[in-house]
Short mmCIF file of C-alpha atoms in Angstrom, two decimals:
data_model
loop_
_atom_site.label_atom_id
_atom_site.label_comp_id
_atom_site.label_asym_id
_atom_site.label_seq_id
_atom_site.Cartn_x
_atom_site.Cartn_y
_atom_site.Cartn_z
CA MET A 1263 -4.68 10.60 -0.93
CA PHE A 1264 -6.52 7.28 -0.53
CA GLY A 1265 -7.77 8.05 2.95
CA PRO A 1266 -9.39 5.22 4.87
CA TYR A 1267 -8.94 2.81 1.94
CA PHE A 1268 -5.15 2.76 2.29
CA GLN A 1269 -3.68 0.24 4.74
CA GLY A 1270 -0.75 2.32 5.94
CA ARG A 1271 0.33 -0.10 8.66
CA ALA A 1272 0.58 -3.03 6.23
CA CYS A 1273 2.48 -0.85 3.77
CA GLY A 1274 4.97 0.24 6.43
CA ASP A 1275 5.45 -3.31 7.68
CA ALA A 1276 6.13 -4.55 4.13
CA CYS A 1277 8.65 -1.78 3.55
CA ILE A 1278 10.50 -2.55 6.78
CA SER A 1279 10.47 -6.32 6.29
CA SER A 1280 11.85 -5.96 2.74
CA LYS A 1281 14.51 -3.52 3.99
CA GLY A 1282 13.27 -0.80 1.63
CA LYS A 1283 13.27 -2.92 -1.52
CA LEU A 1284 9.47 -2.86 -1.67
CA THR A 1285 8.55 0.82 -1.83
CA PRO A 1286 5.08 1.79 -3.01
CA ASP A 1287 4.84 4.74 -5.37
CA CYS A 1288 1.66 6.84 -5.13
CA ASN A 1289 1.99 7.73 -8.81
CA ASN A 1290 2.02 4.05 -9.80
CA PRO A 1291 -1.23 2.33 -8.75
CA GLY A 1292 0.28 -1.09 -9.48
CA THR A 1293 2.54 -0.76 -6.44
CA LEU A 1294 -0.36 0.18 -4.14
CA GLY A 1295 -2.81 -2.59 -5.05
CA ASN A 1296 -1.84 -4.82 -2.13
CA PHE A 1297 -2.39 -2.01 0.37
CA LEU A 1298 -5.84 -0.81 -0.66
CA LYS A 1299 -9.02 -2.07 1.00
CA ARG A 1300 -11.76 -3.27 -1.29
CA LEU A 1301 -14.90 -1.19 -1.46
CA TYR A 1302 -17.21 -4.22 -1.56
#
């Protein structure tokens, strides 16, 4: 959905390191903010 702006590797690493407690929700942009690349 976010294409090249989404840092999937960082998101997966965060999920694994938190043992599933940190799970981003695509319907809640607040949980994805740390895994999106800036456009500028």
